[in-house]
PDB file of C-alpha atoms in Angstrom:
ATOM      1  CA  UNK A  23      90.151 167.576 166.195  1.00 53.00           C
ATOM      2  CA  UNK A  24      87.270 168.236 163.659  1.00 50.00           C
ATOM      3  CA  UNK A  25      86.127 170.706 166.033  1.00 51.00           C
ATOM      4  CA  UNK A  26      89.139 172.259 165.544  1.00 48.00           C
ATOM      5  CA  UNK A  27      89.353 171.828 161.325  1.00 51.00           C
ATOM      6  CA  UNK A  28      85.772 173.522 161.187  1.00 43.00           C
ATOM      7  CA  UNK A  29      86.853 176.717 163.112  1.00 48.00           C
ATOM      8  CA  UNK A  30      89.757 176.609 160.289  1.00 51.00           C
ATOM      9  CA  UNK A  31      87.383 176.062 157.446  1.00 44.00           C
ATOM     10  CA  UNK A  32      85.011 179.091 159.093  1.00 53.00           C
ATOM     11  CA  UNK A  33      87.917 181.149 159.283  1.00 51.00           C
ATOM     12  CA  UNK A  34      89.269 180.613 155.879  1.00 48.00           C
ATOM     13  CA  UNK A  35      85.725 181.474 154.562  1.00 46.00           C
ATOM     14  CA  UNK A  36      85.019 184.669 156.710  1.00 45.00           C
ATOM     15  CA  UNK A  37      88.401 186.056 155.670  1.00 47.00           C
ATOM     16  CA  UNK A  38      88.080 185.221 152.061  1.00 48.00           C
ATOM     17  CA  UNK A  39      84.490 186.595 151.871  1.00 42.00           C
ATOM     18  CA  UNK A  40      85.773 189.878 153.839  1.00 46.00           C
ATOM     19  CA  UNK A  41      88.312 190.705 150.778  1.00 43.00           C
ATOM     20  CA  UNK A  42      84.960 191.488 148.986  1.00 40.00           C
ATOM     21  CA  UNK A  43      84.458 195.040 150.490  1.00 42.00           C
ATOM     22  CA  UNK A  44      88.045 195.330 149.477  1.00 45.00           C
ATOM     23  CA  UNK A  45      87.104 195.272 145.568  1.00 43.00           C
ATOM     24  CA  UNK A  46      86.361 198.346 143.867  1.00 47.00           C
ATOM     25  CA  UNK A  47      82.886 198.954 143.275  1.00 50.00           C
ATOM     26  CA  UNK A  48      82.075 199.483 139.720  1.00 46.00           C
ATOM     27  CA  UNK A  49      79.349 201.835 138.616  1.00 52.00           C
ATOM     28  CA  UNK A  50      75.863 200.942 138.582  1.00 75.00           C
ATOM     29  CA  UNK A  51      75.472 202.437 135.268  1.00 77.00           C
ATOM     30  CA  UNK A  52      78.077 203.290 132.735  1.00 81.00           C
ATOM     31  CA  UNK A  53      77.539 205.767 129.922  1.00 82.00           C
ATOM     32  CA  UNK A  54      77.868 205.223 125.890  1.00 85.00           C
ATOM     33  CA  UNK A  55      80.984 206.205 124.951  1.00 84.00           C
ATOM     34  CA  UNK A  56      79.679 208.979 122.235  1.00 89.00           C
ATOM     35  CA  UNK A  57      77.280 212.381 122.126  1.00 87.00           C
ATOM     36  CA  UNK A  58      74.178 212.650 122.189  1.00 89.00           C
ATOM     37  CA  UNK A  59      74.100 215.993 120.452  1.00 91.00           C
ATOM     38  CA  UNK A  60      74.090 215.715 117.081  1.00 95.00           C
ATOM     39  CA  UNK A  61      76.597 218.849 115.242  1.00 95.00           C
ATOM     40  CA  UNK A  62      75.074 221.354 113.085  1.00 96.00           C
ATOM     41  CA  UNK A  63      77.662 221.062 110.915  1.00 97.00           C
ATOM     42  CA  UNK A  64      79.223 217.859 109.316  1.00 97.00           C
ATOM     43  CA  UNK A  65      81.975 219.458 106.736  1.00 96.00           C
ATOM     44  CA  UNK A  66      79.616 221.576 104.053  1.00 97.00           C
ATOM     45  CA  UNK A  67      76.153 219.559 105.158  1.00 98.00           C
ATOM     46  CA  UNK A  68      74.059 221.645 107.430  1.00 98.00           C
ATOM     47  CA  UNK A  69      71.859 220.063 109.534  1.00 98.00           C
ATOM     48  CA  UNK A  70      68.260 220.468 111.098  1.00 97.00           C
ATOM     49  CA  UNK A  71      66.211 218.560 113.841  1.00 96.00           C
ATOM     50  CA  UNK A  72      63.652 216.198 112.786  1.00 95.00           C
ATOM     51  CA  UNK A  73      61.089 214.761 114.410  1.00 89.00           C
ATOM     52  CA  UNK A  74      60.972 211.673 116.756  1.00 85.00           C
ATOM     53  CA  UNK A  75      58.133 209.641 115.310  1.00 80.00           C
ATOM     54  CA  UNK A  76      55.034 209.148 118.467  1.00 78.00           C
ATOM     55  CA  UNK A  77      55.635 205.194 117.514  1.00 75.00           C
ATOM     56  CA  UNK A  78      58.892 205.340 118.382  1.00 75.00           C
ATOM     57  CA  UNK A  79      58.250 206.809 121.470  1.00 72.00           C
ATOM     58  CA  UNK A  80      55.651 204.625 122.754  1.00 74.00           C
ATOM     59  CA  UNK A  81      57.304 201.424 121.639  1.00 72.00           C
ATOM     60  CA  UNK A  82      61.074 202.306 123.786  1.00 75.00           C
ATOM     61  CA  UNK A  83      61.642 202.435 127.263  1.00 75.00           C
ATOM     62  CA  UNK A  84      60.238 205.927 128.835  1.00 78.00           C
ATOM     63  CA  UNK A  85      64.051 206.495 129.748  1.00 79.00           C
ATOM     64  CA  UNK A  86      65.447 205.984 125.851  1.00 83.00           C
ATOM     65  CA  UNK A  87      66.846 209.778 124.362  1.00 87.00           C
ATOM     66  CA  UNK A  88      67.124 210.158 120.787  1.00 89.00           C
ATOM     67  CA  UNK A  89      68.608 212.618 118.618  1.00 93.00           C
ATOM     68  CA  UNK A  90      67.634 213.463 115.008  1.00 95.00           C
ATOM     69  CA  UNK A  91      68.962 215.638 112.174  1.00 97.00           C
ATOM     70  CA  UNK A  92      67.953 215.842 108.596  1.00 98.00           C
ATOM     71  CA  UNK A  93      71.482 216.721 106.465  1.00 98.00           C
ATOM     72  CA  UNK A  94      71.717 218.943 103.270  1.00 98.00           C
ATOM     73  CA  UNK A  95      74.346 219.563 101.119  1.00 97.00           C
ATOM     74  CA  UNK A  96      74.547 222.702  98.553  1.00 96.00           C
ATOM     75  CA  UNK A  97      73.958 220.229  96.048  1.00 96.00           C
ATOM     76  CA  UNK A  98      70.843 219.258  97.628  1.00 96.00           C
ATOM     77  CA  UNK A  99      71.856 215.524  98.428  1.00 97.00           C
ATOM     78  CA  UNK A 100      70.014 214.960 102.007  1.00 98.00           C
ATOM     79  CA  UNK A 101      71.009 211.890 104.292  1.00 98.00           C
ATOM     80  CA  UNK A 102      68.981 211.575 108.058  1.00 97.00           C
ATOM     81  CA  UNK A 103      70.993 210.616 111.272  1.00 97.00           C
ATOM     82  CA  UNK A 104      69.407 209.006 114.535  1.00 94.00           C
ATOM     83  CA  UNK A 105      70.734 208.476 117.844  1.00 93.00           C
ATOM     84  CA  UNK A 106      68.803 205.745 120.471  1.00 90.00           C
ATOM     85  CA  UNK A 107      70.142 206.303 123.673  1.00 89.00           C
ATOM     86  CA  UNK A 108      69.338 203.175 125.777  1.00 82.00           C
ATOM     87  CA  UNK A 109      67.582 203.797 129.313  1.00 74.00           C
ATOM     88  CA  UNK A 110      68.584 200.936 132.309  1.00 67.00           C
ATOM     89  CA  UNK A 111      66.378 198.493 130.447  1.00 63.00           C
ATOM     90  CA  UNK A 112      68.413 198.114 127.370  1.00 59.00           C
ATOM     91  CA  UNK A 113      66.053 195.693 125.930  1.00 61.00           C
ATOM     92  CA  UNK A 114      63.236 197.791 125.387  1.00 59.00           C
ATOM     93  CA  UNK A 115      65.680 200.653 124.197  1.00 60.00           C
ATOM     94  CA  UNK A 116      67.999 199.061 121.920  1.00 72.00           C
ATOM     95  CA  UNK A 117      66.719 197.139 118.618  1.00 71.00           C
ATOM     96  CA  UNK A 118      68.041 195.877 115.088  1.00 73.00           C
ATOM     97  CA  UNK A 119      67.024 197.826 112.225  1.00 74.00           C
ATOM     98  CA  UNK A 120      65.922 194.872 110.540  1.00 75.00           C
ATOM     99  CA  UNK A 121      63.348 194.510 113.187  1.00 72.00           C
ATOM    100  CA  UNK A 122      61.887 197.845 112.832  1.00 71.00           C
ATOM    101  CA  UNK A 123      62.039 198.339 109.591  1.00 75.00           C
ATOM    102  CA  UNK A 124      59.091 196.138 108.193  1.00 73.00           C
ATOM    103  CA  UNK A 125      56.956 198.162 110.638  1.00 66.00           C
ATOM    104  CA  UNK A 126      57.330 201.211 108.920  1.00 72.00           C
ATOM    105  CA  UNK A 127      57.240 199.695 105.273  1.00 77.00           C
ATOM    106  CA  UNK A 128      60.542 198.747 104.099  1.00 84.00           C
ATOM    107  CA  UNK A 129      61.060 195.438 102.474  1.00 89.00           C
ATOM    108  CA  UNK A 130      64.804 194.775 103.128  1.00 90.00           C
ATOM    109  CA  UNK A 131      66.876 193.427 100.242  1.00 93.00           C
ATOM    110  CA  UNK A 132      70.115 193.004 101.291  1.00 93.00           C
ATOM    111  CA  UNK A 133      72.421 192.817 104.271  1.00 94.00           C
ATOM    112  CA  UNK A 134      76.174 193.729 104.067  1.00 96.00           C
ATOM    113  CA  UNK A 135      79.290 194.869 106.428  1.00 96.00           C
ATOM    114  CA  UNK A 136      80.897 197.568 105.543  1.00 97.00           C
ATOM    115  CA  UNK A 137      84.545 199.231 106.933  1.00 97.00           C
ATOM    116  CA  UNK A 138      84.749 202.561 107.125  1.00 97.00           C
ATOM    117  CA  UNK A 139      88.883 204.120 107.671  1.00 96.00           C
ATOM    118  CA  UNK A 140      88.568 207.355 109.653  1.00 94.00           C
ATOM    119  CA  UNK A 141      90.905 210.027 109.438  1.00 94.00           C
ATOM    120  CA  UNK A 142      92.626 209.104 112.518  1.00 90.00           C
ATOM    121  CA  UNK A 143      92.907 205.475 110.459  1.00 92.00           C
ATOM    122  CA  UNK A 144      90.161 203.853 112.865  1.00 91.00           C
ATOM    123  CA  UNK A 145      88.500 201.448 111.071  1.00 95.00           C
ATOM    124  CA  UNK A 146      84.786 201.646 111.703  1.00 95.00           C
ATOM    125  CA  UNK A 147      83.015 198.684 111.201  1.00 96.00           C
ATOM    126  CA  UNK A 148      79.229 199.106 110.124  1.00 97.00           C
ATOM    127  CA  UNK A 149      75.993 197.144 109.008  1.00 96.00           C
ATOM    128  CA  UNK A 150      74.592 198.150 105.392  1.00 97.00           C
ATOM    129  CA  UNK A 151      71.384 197.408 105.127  1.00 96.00           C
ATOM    130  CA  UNK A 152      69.729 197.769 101.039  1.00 96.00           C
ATOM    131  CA  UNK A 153      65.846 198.127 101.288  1.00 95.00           C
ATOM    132  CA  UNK A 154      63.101 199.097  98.762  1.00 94.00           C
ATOM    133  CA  UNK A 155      59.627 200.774  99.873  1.00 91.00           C
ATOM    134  CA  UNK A 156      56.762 200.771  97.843  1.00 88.00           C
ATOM    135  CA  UNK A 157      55.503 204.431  96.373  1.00 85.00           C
ATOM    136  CA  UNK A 158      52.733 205.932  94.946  1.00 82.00           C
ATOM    137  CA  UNK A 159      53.465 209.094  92.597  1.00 77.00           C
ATOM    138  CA  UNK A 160      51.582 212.074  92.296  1.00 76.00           C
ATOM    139  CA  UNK A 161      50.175 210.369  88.873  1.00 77.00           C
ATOM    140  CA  UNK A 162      49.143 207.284  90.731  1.00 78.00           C
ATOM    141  CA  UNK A 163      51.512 205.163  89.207  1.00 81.00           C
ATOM    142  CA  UNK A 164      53.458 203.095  92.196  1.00 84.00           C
ATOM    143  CA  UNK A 165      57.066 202.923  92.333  1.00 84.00           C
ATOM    144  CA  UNK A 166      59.574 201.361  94.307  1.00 88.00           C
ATOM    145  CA  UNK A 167      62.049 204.060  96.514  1.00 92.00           C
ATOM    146  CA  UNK A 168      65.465 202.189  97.143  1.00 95.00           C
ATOM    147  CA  UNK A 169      67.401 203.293 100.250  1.00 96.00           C
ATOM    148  CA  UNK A 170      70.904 202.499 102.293  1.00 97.00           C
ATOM    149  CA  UNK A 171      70.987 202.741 105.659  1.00 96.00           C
ATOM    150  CA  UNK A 172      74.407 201.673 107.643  1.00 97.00           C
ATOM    151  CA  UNK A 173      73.706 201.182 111.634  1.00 96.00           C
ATOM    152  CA  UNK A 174      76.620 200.519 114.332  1.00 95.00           C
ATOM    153  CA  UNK A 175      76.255 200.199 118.140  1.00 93.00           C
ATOM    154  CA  UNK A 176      78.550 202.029 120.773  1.00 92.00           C
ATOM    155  CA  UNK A 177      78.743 201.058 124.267  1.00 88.00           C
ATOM    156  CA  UNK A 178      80.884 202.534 127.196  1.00 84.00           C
ATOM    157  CA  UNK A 179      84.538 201.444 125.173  1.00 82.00           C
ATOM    158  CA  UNK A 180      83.406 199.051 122.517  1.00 86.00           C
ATOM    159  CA  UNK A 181      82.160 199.730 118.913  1.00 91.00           C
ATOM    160  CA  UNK A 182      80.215 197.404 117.412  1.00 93.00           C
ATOM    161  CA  UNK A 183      77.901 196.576 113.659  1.00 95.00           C
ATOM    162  CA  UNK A 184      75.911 193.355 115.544  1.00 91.00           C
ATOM    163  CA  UNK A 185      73.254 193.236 117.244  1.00 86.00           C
ATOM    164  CA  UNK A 186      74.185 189.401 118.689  1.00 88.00           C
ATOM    165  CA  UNK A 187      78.238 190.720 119.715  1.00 89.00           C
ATOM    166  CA  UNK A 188      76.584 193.724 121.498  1.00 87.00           C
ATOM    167  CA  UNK A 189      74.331 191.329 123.545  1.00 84.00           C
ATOM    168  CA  UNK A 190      77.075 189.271 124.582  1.00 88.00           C
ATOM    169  CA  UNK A 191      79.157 192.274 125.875  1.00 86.00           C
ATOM    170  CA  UNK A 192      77.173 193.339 127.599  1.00 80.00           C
ATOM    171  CA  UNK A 193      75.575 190.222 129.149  1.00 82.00           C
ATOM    172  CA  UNK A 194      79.229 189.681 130.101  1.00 86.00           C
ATOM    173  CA  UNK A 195      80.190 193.189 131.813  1.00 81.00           C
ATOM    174  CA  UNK A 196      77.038 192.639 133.797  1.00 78.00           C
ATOM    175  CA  UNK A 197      78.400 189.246 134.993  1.00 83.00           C
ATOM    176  CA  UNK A 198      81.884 190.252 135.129  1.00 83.00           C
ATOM    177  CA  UNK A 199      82.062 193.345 135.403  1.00 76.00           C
ATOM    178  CA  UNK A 200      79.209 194.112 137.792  1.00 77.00           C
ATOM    179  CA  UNK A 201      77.708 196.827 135.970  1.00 74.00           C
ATOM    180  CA  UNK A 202      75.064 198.004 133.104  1.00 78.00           C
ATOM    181  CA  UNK A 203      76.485 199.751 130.491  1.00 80.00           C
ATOM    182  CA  UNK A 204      74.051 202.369 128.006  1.00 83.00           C
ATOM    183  CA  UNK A 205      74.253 201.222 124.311  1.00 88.00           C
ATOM    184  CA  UNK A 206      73.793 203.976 121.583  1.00 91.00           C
ATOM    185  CA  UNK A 207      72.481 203.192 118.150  1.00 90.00           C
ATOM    186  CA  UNK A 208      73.532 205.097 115.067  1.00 95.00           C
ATOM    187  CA  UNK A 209      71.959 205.228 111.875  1.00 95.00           C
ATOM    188  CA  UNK A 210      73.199 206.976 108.751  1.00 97.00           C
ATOM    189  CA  UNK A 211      70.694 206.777 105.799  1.00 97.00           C
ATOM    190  CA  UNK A 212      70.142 207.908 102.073  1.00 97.00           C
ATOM    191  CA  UNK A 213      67.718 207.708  99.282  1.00 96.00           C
ATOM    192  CA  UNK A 214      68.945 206.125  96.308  1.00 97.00           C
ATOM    193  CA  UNK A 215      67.632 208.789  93.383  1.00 95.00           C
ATOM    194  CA  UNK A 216      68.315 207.374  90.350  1.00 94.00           C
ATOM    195  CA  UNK A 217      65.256 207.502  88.178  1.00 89.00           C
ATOM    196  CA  UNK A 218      63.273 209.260  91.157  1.00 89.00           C
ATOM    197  CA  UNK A 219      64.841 212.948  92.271  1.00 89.00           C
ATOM    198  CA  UNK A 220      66.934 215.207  91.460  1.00 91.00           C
ATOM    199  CA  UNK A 221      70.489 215.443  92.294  1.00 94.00           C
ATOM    200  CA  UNK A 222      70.338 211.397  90.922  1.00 95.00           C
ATOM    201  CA  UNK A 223      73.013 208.875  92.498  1.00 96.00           C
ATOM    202  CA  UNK A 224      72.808 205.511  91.676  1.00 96.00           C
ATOM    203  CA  UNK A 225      73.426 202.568  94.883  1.00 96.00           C
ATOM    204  CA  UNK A 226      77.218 203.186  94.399  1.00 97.00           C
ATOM    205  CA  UNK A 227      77.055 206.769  94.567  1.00 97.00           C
ATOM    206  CA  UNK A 228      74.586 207.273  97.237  1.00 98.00           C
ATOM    207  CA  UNK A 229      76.736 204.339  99.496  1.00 98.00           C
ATOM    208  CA  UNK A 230      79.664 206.325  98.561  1.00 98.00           C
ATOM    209  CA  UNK A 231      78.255 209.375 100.052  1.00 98.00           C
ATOM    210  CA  UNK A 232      77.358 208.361 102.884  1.00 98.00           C
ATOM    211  CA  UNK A 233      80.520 206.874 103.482  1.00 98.00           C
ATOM    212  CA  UNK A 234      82.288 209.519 103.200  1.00 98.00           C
ATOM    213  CA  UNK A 235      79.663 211.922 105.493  1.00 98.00           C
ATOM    214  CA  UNK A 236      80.054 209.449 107.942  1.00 98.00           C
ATOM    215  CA  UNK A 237      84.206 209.759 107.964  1.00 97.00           C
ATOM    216  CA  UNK A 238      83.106 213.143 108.777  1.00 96.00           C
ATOM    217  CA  UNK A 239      80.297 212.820 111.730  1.00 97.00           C
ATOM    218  CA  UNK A 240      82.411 210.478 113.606  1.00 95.00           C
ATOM    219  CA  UNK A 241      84.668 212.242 114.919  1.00 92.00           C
ATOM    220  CA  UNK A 242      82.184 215.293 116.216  1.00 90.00           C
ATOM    221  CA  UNK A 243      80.365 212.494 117.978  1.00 89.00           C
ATOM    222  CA  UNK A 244      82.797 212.492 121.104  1.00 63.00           C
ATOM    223  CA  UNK A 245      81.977 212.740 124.812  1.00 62.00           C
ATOM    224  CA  UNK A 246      81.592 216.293 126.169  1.00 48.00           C
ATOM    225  CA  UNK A 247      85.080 215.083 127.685  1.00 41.00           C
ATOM    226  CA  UNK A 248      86.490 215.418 124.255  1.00 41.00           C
ATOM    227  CA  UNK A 249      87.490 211.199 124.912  1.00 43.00           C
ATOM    228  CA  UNK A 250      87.452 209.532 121.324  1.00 44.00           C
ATOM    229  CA  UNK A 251      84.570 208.019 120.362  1.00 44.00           C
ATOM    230  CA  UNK A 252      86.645 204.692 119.340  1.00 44.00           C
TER     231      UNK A 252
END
């Protein structure tokens, strides 16, 4: 008789570890939902290629792509755009601002969330990070040169402004799901003029402009599929 019960019990287990190779089998890797090429063209801003800085490079993942355009208006208003691609090891590809921005002399000042409504009435949730770097003029005299920079994160279909929420989704989809996903990481960022350069904006101003330039980008930075971005 228990002979018997642990043939059942064997069978049971065989048969429900057979329905395995049954399962679909997700993708090793799955790719950020969004471009890595950056337009020329974001409404009446025109846009060139900037460098990738050698630290940058030697402190990511040999597999990490970035993308990199300096943006002018006619007015002369400029705001620079990044893309970090992640490679398969997304944690040395994939970092917080506020992590690397110390590093390259920014004291940070404040942290806020903004919402940004696209046109297709999206709402884009983003970081907005207020820092302060300290200047020397051509007379010597040292100055402090304000800046905004607003950073979001966008995996295979989620969008997201935290570092810690991005994490957990994708510690989860590699649990549940079975797969890696690649994380991009946008930043949009603006000197604040007022009192420094010519055309001047004040915080408001310059926060409002990039607002309203990134209303514009997002929806150029689709998938060569043309699928939506959000």
């Amino acid at each position: 008789m228990i002979t018997k019960r642990l043939f059942g019990v064997e069978l049971l287990l065989v048969a429900g570890l057979s329905t395995v190779f049954l399962l679909p089998q997700a993708p090793k890797t799955k790719p950020a939902g969004i471009s890595l090429k950056l337009p020329i063209w974001v409404g009446n801003w025109i846009g060139d290629d900037a460098a990738i800085t050698q630290r940058e490079i030697e402190v990511l993942a040999k597999d990490t792509q970035f993308a990199r355009k300096v943006y002018t208006s006619p007015e002369g208003d400029t705001i620079v755009v990044s893309i970090i691609l992640s490679g398969d090891d997304m944690t040395a590809s994939i970092h917080r601002p506020e992590r690397c921005l110390p590093a390259q002399g920014w004291s940070l000042v404040n942290t806020s969330q903004r919402t940004i409504t696209l046109p297709n009435s999206t709402a884009l949730k983003t970081t907005r990070l207020s820092n302060v770097r300290e200047m020397t003029a051509k007379d010597n005299q040292r100055f402090l040169l304000p800046n905004l920079t607003y950073y979001w994160f966008v995996g295979y279909n989620h969008t997201t402004p935290s570092h810690f929420t991005r994490t957990m989704l994708d510690l989860r989809d590699r649990i549940m799901g079975g797969y890696n996903q690649r994380w991009a990481y946008v930043t949009v960022a603006a000197t604040v003029t007022q009192g420094i350069a010519r055309p001047e904006h004040t915080e408001a101003e310059t926060g409002a402009m990039i607002e309203s330039f990134i209303r514009e980008l997002v929806p150029r930075l689709t998938k060569p599929t043309g699928e939506k971005l959000l």
